[in-house]
Coordinates of C-alpha atoms in Angstrom, one line a residue:
I73 CA 159.7 175.9 186.9
T74 CA 163.4 175.2 187.4
N75 CA 164.9 176.6 184.2
D76 CA 167.3 173.7 184.5
P77 CA 168.9 172.4 181.2
N78 CA 168.8 168.8 182.7
D79 CA 165.0 169.0 183.1
A80 CA 164.6 170.4 179.6
F81 CA 166.7 167.5 178.3
W82 CA 164.6 164.8 180.0
L83 CA 161.4 166.4 178.7
A84 CA 162.9 166.5 175.2
Q85 CA 163.8 162.8 175.7
V86 CA 160.2 162.0 176.5
Y87 CA 159.1 163.8 173.3
F88 CA 161.8 161.8 171.3
D89 CA 160.6 158.5 172.7
N90 CA 157.1 159.4 171.7
T91 CA 158.4 160.1 168.1
E92 CA 157.4 163.8 168.6
Y93 CA 160.6 164.9 167.1
Q94 CA 159.5 168.4 166.1
R95 CA 158.3 169.2 169.6
A96 CA 161.7 168.1 171.0
I97 CA 163.5 170.3 168.4
D98 CA 161.3 173.3 169.4
L99 CA 162.0 172.7 173.1
L100 CA 165.8 172.3 172.7
S101 CA 166.0 175.3 170.4
V102 CA 164.5 177.7 173.0
E103 CA 166.6 180.7 173.8
N104 CA 167.3 182.3 177.2
V105 CA 166.3 179.5 179.4
D106 CA 167.5 181.2 182.5
D107 CA 165.3 184.3 182.0
P108 CA 162.9 183.8 179.1
D109 CA 161.1 187.2 179.8
N110 CA 164.3 189.2 179.6
I111 CA 165.0 190.0 176.0
N112 CA 168.3 191.6 176.9
A113 CA 169.6 188.4 178.6
P114 CA 172.6 186.7 176.8
S115 CA 171.7 183.8 174.5
N116 CA 171.5 180.5 176.3
N117 CA 170.4 178.0 173.7
L118 CA 170.3 174.6 175.3
V119 CA 172.5 173.0 172.7
T120 CA 175.3 175.5 173.4
I121 CA 175.4 174.8 177.2
N122 CA 174.6 171.1 177.3
I123 CA 176.2 168.5 175.0
M124 CA 173.5 165.9 175.7
C125 CA 170.9 168.4 174.4
R126 CA 173.1 168.9 171.3
Y127 CA 173.2 165.1 170.7
L128 CA 169.4 164.7 171.2
L129 CA 168.7 167.6 168.9
A130 CA 170.8 166.1 166.2
L131 CA 169.1 162.7 166.6
C132 CA 165.7 164.4 166.1
F133 CA 166.8 166.1 162.9
F134 CA 168.2 162.7 161.8
Q135 CA 164.9 161.0 162.4
L136 CA 163.2 163.6 160.3
Q137 CA 165.7 163.0 157.6
K138 CA 167.0 166.6 157.8
F139 CA 170.6 165.5 157.5
E140 CA 172.2 168.8 156.7
E141 CA 170.7 170.3 159.9
A142 CA 171.8 167.3 161.9
L143 CA 175.3 167.6 160.6
D144 CA 175.4 171.3 161.5
I145 CA 174.6 170.3 165.1
V146 CA 177.2 167.5 165.6
G147 CA 179.8 169.1 163.3
E148 CA 181.6 167.7 160.3
T149 CA 184.5 166.5 162.5
N150 CA 184.9 165.5 166.1
P151 CA 185.5 168.8 168.1
F152 CA 186.9 166.8 171.1
I153 CA 189.5 164.9 169.1
D154 CA 192.5 166.8 170.6
E155 CA 191.1 167.8 174.0
A156 CA 188.9 166.4 176.8
I157 CA 185.2 167.1 176.8
N158 CA 184.3 170.3 178.6
G159 CA 184.5 169.5 182.4
N160 CA 181.9 172.1 183.1
D161 CA 179.2 169.9 181.6
T162 CA 178.2 168.2 184.8
L163 CA 175.6 166.0 183.1
L164 CA 178.2 164.5 180.7
S165 CA 180.8 164.2 183.5
Q166 CA 178.4 162.3 185.7
K167 CA 177.3 160.0 182.9
Q168 CA 181.0 159.1 182.1
Q169 CA 181.8 158.5 185.7
T170 CA 178.8 156.7 187.1
D171 CA 176.9 154.4 184.7
G172 CA 179.8 152.9 182.7
G173 CA 177.9 153.4 179.4
I174 CA 179.1 154.6 176.0
K175 CA 181.1 157.9 176.1
L176 CA 179.0 160.7 174.6
E177 CA 181.9 161.7 172.4
S178 CA 181.7 158.2 170.8
S179 CA 178.0 158.4 170.4
L180 CA 178.4 161.8 168.6
C181 CA 180.9 160.2 166.3
F182 CA 178.6 157.3 165.6
L183 CA 175.7 159.7 164.8
R184 CA 178.0 161.7 162.5
G185 CA 178.8 158.4 160.7
K186 CA 175.1 157.6 160.3
I187 CA 174.4 161.0 158.9
Y188 CA 177.2 160.7 156.4
C189 CA 175.9 157.2 155.4
A190 CA 172.5 158.7 154.8
M191 CA 174.1 161.3 152.6
N192 CA 176.0 158.5 150.7
N193 CA 179.4 159.9 151.8
F194 CA 180.8 156.5 152.7
E195 CA 184.4 157.6 153.1
K196 CA 183.6 160.1 155.8
A197 CA 181.1 157.7 157.4
T198 CA 183.8 155.1 157.6
Y199 CA 186.2 157.5 159.3
A200 CA 183.5 158.6 161.8
F201 CA 182.5 155.0 162.7
K202 CA 186.2 154.0 163.3
E203 CA 186.7 157.1 165.4
A204 CA 183.6 156.2 167.5
V205 CA 185.1 152.8 168.3
R206 CA 188.6 154.2 169.0
V207 CA 187.0 156.7 171.5
D208 CA 185.1 154.0 173.3
I209 CA 185.8 150.3 172.6
K210 CA 182.4 149.5 174.1
N211 CA 180.6 151.1 171.2
F212 CA 179.8 147.8 169.5
E213 CA 177.1 149.3 167.4
A214 CA 179.6 151.5 165.6
F215 CA 181.9 148.5 165.1
D216 CA 179.0 146.3 163.9
T217 CA 177.9 149.0 161.4
L218 CA 181.4 149.1 159.9
I219 CA 181.4 145.3 159.4
G220 CA 177.8 144.8 158.5
R221 CA 177.7 147.6 155.9
Y222 CA 180.9 146.4 154.2
L223 CA 182.6 149.7 154.7
L224 CA 185.9 148.0 155.2
T225 CA 187.6 145.4 153.1
P226 CA 188.4 142.1 154.8
R227 CA 192.1 143.1 155.3
E228 CA 191.1 146.5 156.6
E229 CA 188.8 144.9 159.2
W230 CA 191.7 142.8 160.6
E231 CA 194.1 145.8 160.5
F232 CA 191.5 147.9 162.4
I233 CA 190.9 145.3 165.1
N234 CA 194.6 145.1 165.7
E235 CA 194.7 148.9 166.3
L236 CA 192.1 148.9 169.1
D237 CA 193.1 149.0 172.7
F238 CA 191.0 146.4 174.7
S239 CA 193.1 146.8 177.8
I240 CA 190.7 149.4 179.3
L241 CA 188.2 146.6 179.7
D242 CA 190.3 145.0 182.5
D243 CA 189.1 141.5 183.2
N244 CA 186.8 141.5 180.2
E245 CA 189.5 142.2 177.7
E246 CA 189.9 138.7 176.4
I247 CA 186.2 137.8 176.1
I248 CA 185.2 141.1 174.4
K249 CA 188.1 141.0 172.0
N250 CA 187.2 137.5 170.9
F251 CA 183.6 138.4 170.4
Y252 CA 184.7 141.2 168.2
L253 CA 186.9 138.8 166.2
L254 CA 183.8 136.6 165.5
R255 CA 182.2 139.5 163.5
L256 CA 185.2 139.9 161.1
S257 CA 185.3 138.6 157.6
K258 CA 185.9 134.8 157.3
L259 CA 187.5 135.2 153.9
V260 CA 190.8 135.8 155.6
N261 CA 192.4 134.6 158.8
K262 CA 190.0 131.7 159.2
N263 CA 192.2 130.1 161.8
E264 CA 192.1 133.1 164.1
V265 CA 188.3 133.0 163.9
K266 CA 188.3 129.3 164.8
E267 CA 190.6 130.0 167.7
A268 CA 188.3 132.7 169.0
Q269 CA 185.4 130.3 168.8
E270 CA 187.2 127.5 170.6
L271 CA 188.4 129.9 173.4
L272 CA 184.9 131.3 174.0
T273 CA 183.4 127.8 173.9
N274 CA 185.9 126.0 176.1
E275 CA 187.1 128.6 178.5
Y276 CA 183.8 130.4 179.0
N277 CA 181.3 127.5 178.3
L278 CA 179.4 129.6 175.7
Y279 CA 178.2 126.6 173.7
T280 CA 174.8 128.1 172.9
N281 CA 175.8 131.7 172.4
S282 CA 174.3 133.1 169.2
D283 CA 177.4 135.0 168.1
I284 CA 179.5 131.8 168.2
I285 CA 176.9 129.8 166.4
C286 CA 176.6 132.5 163.7
S287 CA 180.3 132.5 163.2
N288 CA 180.4 128.8 162.8
V289 CA 177.5 129.0 160.4
D290 CA 179.4 131.5 158.3
L291 CA 182.5 129.3 158.1
L292 CA 180.4 126.2 157.1
Y293 CA 178.7 128.2 154.4
L294 CA 182.0 129.5 153.0
K295 CA 183.3 125.9 152.9
G296 CA 180.3 124.8 150.8
K297 CA 179.1 122.4 153.5
F298 CA 175.5 123.4 153.0
D299 CA 173.9 120.3 154.5
E300 CA 175.9 120.7 157.7
C301 CA 175.3 124.4 157.8
L302 CA 171.6 123.9 157.3
D303 CA 171.4 121.5 160.3
V304 CA 173.2 124.0 162.6
C305 CA 170.9 126.8 161.5
E306 CA 167.7 124.7 162.0
Q307 CA 168.8 123.6 165.5
F308 CA 169.4 127.2 166.5
L309 CA 166.2 128.6 164.9
I310 CA 164.1 126.2 167.0
K311 CA 165.0 128.5 170.0
D312 CA 165.3 131.8 168.2
S313 CA 163.3 131.6 165.0
F314 CA 163.7 135.3 164.0
N315 CA 167.5 135.7 164.6
P316 CA 168.6 138.4 162.0
R317 CA 172.2 137.1 161.9
I318 CA 171.3 133.4 161.1
L319 CA 168.3 133.9 158.8
P320 CA 170.1 135.3 155.7
T321 CA 172.6 132.4 155.7
Y322 CA 169.9 129.9 156.3
I323 CA 167.9 131.3 153.4
S324 CA 171.0 131.1 151.2
C325 CA 171.5 127.4 152.2
L326 CA 168.0 126.6 151.3
F327 CA 168.6 128.1 147.9
E328 CA 171.8 126.2 147.3
L329 CA 170.0 122.9 148.2
S330 CA 166.9 123.8 146.2
A331 CA 164.7 123.3 149.3
K332 CA 161.6 124.9 147.8
N333 CA 159.1 123.6 150.3
K334 CA 161.2 124.9 153.3
L335 CA 161.7 128.2 151.6
F336 CA 158.0 128.5 151.0
L337 CA 157.0 127.7 154.6
L338 CA 159.7 130.0 156.0
S339 CA 158.7 132.9 153.8
H340 CA 155.0 132.6 154.9
K341 CA 156.0 132.5 158.5
L342 CA 158.2 135.6 158.1
A343 CA 155.5 137.5 156.2
E344 CA 152.9 136.8 158.9
N345 CA 155.1 137.7 161.8
W346 CA 157.8 140.1 160.5
P347 CA 156.3 142.0 157.6
K348 CA 158.4 145.1 158.0
N349 CA 161.8 143.5 158.0
A350 CA 164.0 143.3 154.8
I351 CA 164.9 139.6 155.6
T352 CA 161.3 138.6 155.1
W353 CA 161.1 139.8 151.6
F354 CA 164.6 138.6 150.8
S355 CA 163.3 135.1 151.7
V356 CA 160.2 135.6 149.5
A357 CA 162.4 136.8 146.6
T358 CA 164.8 133.8 147.1
Y359 CA 161.9 131.4 146.9
Y360 CA 160.8 132.9 143.6
M361 CA 164.4 132.7 142.3
T362 CA 164.4 129.0 143.3
V363 CA 161.3 128.3 141.3
N364 CA 162.6 130.4 138.4
K365 CA 160.1 133.2 138.6
I366 CA 162.6 135.9 138.0
S367 CA 160.2 138.9 137.7
Q368 CA 158.5 138.2 141.0
A369 CA 161.9 137.7 142.6
R370 CA 163.0 141.1 141.4
K371 CA 159.9 142.7 142.9
F372 CA 160.6 141.4 146.4
F373 CA 164.4 141.9 146.3
S374 CA 163.5 145.5 145.5
K375 CA 161.1 145.7 148.4
A376 CA 163.7 144.3 150.8
S377 CA 166.3 146.9 149.6
I378 CA 163.8 149.7 150.1
L379 CA 163.0 148.5 153.7
D380 CA 166.7 148.3 154.5
P381 CA 169.1 150.0 152.1
T382 CA 172.0 148.6 154.1
F383 CA 171.0 145.0 153.4
A384 CA 173.6 143.9 150.8
P385 CA 172.1 140.5 149.9
A386 CA 168.9 142.2 148.6
W387 CA 170.9 144.5 146.4
L388 CA 172.9 141.7 144.9
G389 CA 169.8 139.5 144.5
F390 CA 168.1 142.4 142.7
A391 CA 171.0 142.7 140.3
H392 CA 171.1 138.9 139.7
T393 CA 167.5 138.9 138.4
Y394 CA 168.5 141.2 135.5
S395 CA 171.6 139.1 134.9
L396 CA 169.5 135.8 134.7
E397 CA 167.2 137.4 132.2
G398 CA 170.1 138.6 130.0
E399 CA 169.3 142.3 130.7
Q400 CA 173.0 143.3 130.8
D401 CA 172.6 147.1 131.0
Q402 CA 170.2 146.9 134.0
A403 CA 172.4 144.3 135.7
L404 CA 175.5 146.5 135.2
A405 CA 173.7 149.5 136.7
A406 CA 172.5 147.5 139.7
Y407 CA 175.9 146.0 140.4
S408 CA 177.5 149.4 140.1
T409 CA 175.1 150.8 142.7
A410 CA 175.9 147.9 145.0
A411 CA 179.6 148.6 144.6
R412 CA 179.1 152.2 145.6
F413 CA 176.9 151.4 148.6
F414 CA 179.2 148.6 149.9
P415 CA 182.7 149.7 149.2
G416 CA 184.3 147.0 151.3
S417 CA 182.7 144.1 149.5
H418 CA 184.4 142.5 146.5
L419 CA 181.3 140.8 145.2
P420 CA 179.8 143.7 143.2
Y421 CA 183.0 144.1 141.3
L422 CA 183.2 140.3 140.8
F423 CA 179.7 140.2 139.3
L424 CA 180.5 143.3 137.1
G425 CA 183.5 141.4 135.7
M426 CA 181.3 138.3 135.1
Q427 CA 178.8 140.4 133.2
Y428 CA 181.5 141.8 130.9
M429 CA 183.1 138.4 130.4
N430 CA 179.7 137.0 129.4
S431 CA 179.5 139.7 126.7
N432 CA 183.1 138.9 125.7
T433 CA 184.3 142.4 126.7
L434 CA 187.4 140.9 128.2
S435 CA 189.4 144.1 128.9
L436 CA 186.6 145.6 131.1
A437 CA 186.1 142.2 132.7
E438 CA 189.8 142.0 133.7
E439 CA 189.6 145.6 135.1
Y440 CA 186.7 144.7 137.4
F441 CA 188.2 141.4 138.4
N442 CA 191.4 143.3 139.4
L443 CA 189.3 145.7 141.6
S444 CA 187.7 142.7 143.2
Y445 CA 191.1 141.0 143.7
D446 CA 192.5 144.1 145.4
I447 CA 189.8 143.8 148.0
C448 CA 189.8 140.1 148.5
P449 CA 192.6 138.0 146.8
T450 CA 191.6 134.8 148.5
D451 CA 188.0 134.2 147.2
P452 CA 188.0 131.0 145.2
L453 CA 185.0 132.1 143.2
L454 CA 187.0 135.2 142.1
L455 CA 190.1 133.2 141.3
N456 CA 188.0 130.8 139.3
E457 CA 186.6 133.6 137.2
M458 CA 190.0 135.0 136.6
G459 CA 191.1 131.6 135.4
C460 CA 188.1 131.6 133.0
L461 CA 189.1 135.1 131.8
F462 CA 192.6 134.1 130.9
Y463 CA 191.4 130.9 129.3
K464 CA 189.2 132.9 127.0
K465 CA 192.2 135.2 126.2
E466 CA 194.2 132.0 125.5
E467 CA 196.7 132.8 128.2
F468 CA 196.6 129.3 129.5
D469 CA 199.6 129.6 131.9
K470 CA 197.9 132.4 133.7
S471 CA 194.6 130.5 133.7
K472 CA 196.4 127.5 135.3
K473 CA 198.0 129.7 137.9
Y474 CA 194.7 131.3 139.1
L475 CA 192.8 128.0 139.0
N476 CA 195.4 126.2 141.0
R477 CA 195.2 129.1 143.6
A478 CA 191.5 128.7 143.7
L479 CA 191.9 124.9 144.2
E480 CA 194.3 125.7 147.1
E481 CA 191.7 128.0 148.7
I482 CA 189.0 125.3 148.7
K483 CA 191.0 122.5 150.2
D484 CA 188.6 122.5 153.2
V485 CA 185.5 122.8 151.0
S486 CA 183.3 119.9 150.3
P487 CA 184.4 118.2 147.0
T488 CA 180.7 117.9 146.0
S489 CA 180.1 121.7 146.1
K490 CA 179.5 123.5 142.9
T491 CA 182.6 125.6 143.5
A492 CA 184.9 122.6 143.8
I493 CA 183.4 120.9 140.7
S494 CA 183.6 124.0 138.6
I495 CA 187.2 124.7 139.5
Q496 CA 188.3 121.1 138.8
T497 CA 186.4 121.2 135.5
N498 CA 188.0 124.4 134.4
L499 CA 191.4 123.3 135.5
G500 CA 191.0 120.1 133.6
H501 CA 190.2 121.9 130.4
T502 CA 193.2 124.2 130.9
Y503 CA 195.5 121.3 131.3
K504 CA 194.0 119.8 128.2
R505 CA 194.8 122.9 126.2
L506 CA 198.3 123.0 127.5
G507 CA 198.8 119.4 126.5
E508 CA 199.2 118.2 130.1
N509 CA 196.8 115.3 129.4
E510 CA 197.6 113.2 132.5
R511 CA 196.8 116.1 134.8
A512 CA 193.7 116.8 132.9
I513 CA 192.6 113.2 133.3
K514 CA 193.2 113.4 137.0
C515 CA 190.9 116.5 137.3
F516 CA 188.0 114.9 135.4
R517 CA 188.4 111.6 137.3
F518 CA 188.1 113.6 140.5
I519 CA 184.9 115.2 139.2
L520 CA 183.3 111.8 138.5
E521 CA 184.2 110.5 141.9
D522 CA 182.4 113.3 143.8
S523 CA 179.6 114.5 141.6
E524 CA 176.7 113.3 139.4
K525 CA 177.7 111.4 136.3
D526 CA 177.9 113.8 133.4
S527 CA 177.9 112.8 129.7
D528 CA 180.2 115.7 128.8
V529 CA 182.8 114.7 131.4
Y530 CA 182.7 111.1 130.2
C531 CA 183.2 112.3 126.6
T532 CA 186.1 114.6 127.5
L533 CA 187.8 111.7 129.4
G534 CA 187.3 109.5 126.4
F535 CA 189.0 112.1 124.2
L536 CA 191.9 112.5 126.6
Y537 CA 192.4 108.7 126.8
L538 CA 192.5 108.6 123.0
K539 CA 195.1 111.4 123.0
T540 CA 197.2 109.3 125.4
N541 CA 196.7 106.1 123.4
Q542 CA 194.7 104.3 126.1
L543 CA 192.2 102.8 123.7
E544 CA 190.3 100.5 126.0
K545 CA 189.7 103.2 128.6
A546 CA 188.7 105.6 125.9
I547 CA 186.1 103.3 124.4
D548 CA 184.8 102.5 127.9
Y549 CA 184.2 106.2 128.8
L550 CA 182.7 107.0 125.4
H551 CA 180.2 104.2 125.9
K552 CA 179.4 105.6 129.3
A553 CA 178.9 109.1 127.7
L554 CA 176.4 107.7 125.2
A555 CA 174.7 105.6 127.9
S556 CA 174.2 108.8 129.9
R557 CA 173.0 110.8 126.9
P558 CA 172.5 108.9 123.6
S559 CA 172.1 112.1 121.7
N560 CA 175.7 113.2 122.4
K561 CA 176.9 113.5 118.8
Y562 CA 180.6 114.2 119.7
A563 CA 180.8 111.1 121.9
S564 CA 179.4 109.1 119.0
D565 CA 181.9 110.5 116.5
L566 CA 184.8 109.9 118.9
L567 CA 183.6 106.4 119.6
Q568 CA 183.6 105.6 115.9
H569 CA 187.2 106.9 115.5
A570 CA 188.3 105.0 118.6
L571 CA 186.8 101.7 117.3
E572 CA 188.4 102.2 114.0
L573 CA 191.8 102.9 115.6
N574 CA 191.3 99.9 117.9
V575 CA 190.7 97.6 114.9
S576 CA 193.8 99.1 113.1
V577 CA 196.0 98.3 116.1
A578 CA 194.6 94.9 116.7
L579 CA 194.8 93.6 113.2
N580 CA 198.0 92.3 111.7
S581 CA 199.4 94.9 109.3
G582 CA 199.3 92.3 106.5
H583 CA 195.6 91.5 107.0
P584 CA 193.3 92.9 104.2
L585 CA 191.2 94.7 106.8
G586 CA 194.2 96.3 108.3
I587 CA 195.4 97.5 104.8
N588 CA 192.0 99.0 104.0
T589 CA 191.8 100.9 107.3
N590 CA 193.4 104.4 107.0
F591 CA 195.3 104.4 110.3
G592 CA 196.9 107.8 109.7
R593 CA 193.6 109.4 108.8
V594 CA 192.0 108.2 112.1
L595 CA 194.9 109.5 114.2
A596 CA 194.8 112.9 112.4
K597 CA 191.1 113.2 113.2
I598 CA 191.6 112.5 116.8
N599 CA 194.5 114.9 117.2
K600 CA 192.5 117.7 115.6
Y601 CA 189.4 116.9 117.6
E602 CA 188.4 119.4 120.3
P603 CA 185.1 118.2 121.8
K604 CA 182.5 120.9 122.2
S605 CA 181.2 119.1 125.2
G606 CA 184.2 120.5 127.0
I607 CA 182.9 124.1 127.0
F608 CA 184.8 126.1 129.5
E609 CA 182.1 127.4 131.9
S610 CA 182.6 129.9 134.7
Q611 CA 181.2 129.3 138.1
T612 CA 178.1 131.5 138.6
E613 CA 176.6 130.7 142.0
K614 CA 174.4 133.8 142.2
V615 CA 173.0 133.9 145.7

């Protein structure tokens, strides 16, 4: 009736909301709106005269997975990058001036990024998302996609946030900037994240805000404080049981603590109420991983990644199932796919390096560890693995360097965590090979103080005390090793040598028993002895 582009836009919007995408496309593609009966009238395609119609048309093509057509509509680059948006577009001008919403230019950049992501062109997608945030700082969805999809490395995230101009938010500048900081990687600049949490909590009284709680949960998980992290998650989930930010970390905590029953109940609850969400099947897969049913776990990790191809934990879990079954080729392929899909994450490269190290292909392992290190040089798990690599290459000084750096990174981590125990164990063996026995003893004593009693650790300590001529302590620890595991042959052999040496030292050199005991032979055996109980194991926390 009116031949007004605005009316056509709102009608197309109704079609879009009803998922009638093709009807919206047909409407928006109509030529000669001003005079449809006059074939000689100039072409007046809606998308050429109204930028909102262009945006909506591209959205419709995107929903129909016609990505090339959608890209043709929005363009491969931002046409407004060097000039203001056309002032003759009254609908756009009004929207910018009156409702305070997201600038349409920013929305177009965000859509362009989503299209590039769907086409697996992640470099151009990253640029488009960053441009969307630069154009309008309020476009949090574009910022969240950059972070959540691991399109930026941890350092790039912090560099990008420092580029942004929050001053246009006036009185809201401080609060919004700190909320953005909470979303950044916790692998670097942890103190700045803590400061943002404290400011939002103390100055704005946002004690129960979900973003602040999620940030705190992430920090606790990274520190290996799984019990405390679990408590915080459960308290929050009482009020919001399907929070998509909290649930993946909560599920990972349950796995770390082997809470099979809780995982089982949570998975059933999610399957009943949230069957089309990737987190649901990630939870189910993690439960099967916990009970060591690897093939079932793989099935549900795969289902989760199909439902949401941007959900990184599902891709890594899927690859882990192949690794756990020793299927190296499939594991390498799966980790490589994850590395391509999540270019800002160091974990796929880390796990690729671990696969090659397990197969003793040390040159390739070092190459992938270096790629991971370039992205995130502060991850203690990565530094630990690099220490393992150089230990295997018998470059013990380099091994000591990386393991000490790993130890420095976990100074705030719970000493009972698997990461802390693994690093201390590996560092102890490295000191042992370097002949720094007192330092090695200190590492293994630390492990015994803060972890379950282990026969191999007792045996290694007994060996080290023998090397340092502390016979009474050596005999004591070797007895403890055998008490913990009577079948420990190496502890038994060492104890026999220690007792012989003890008798040799105790008896007078003129005593017949002292003469018959070959003191030199016993010492030689001890000095050559390298207990197999001290196998240098890498830390492989998989999920």
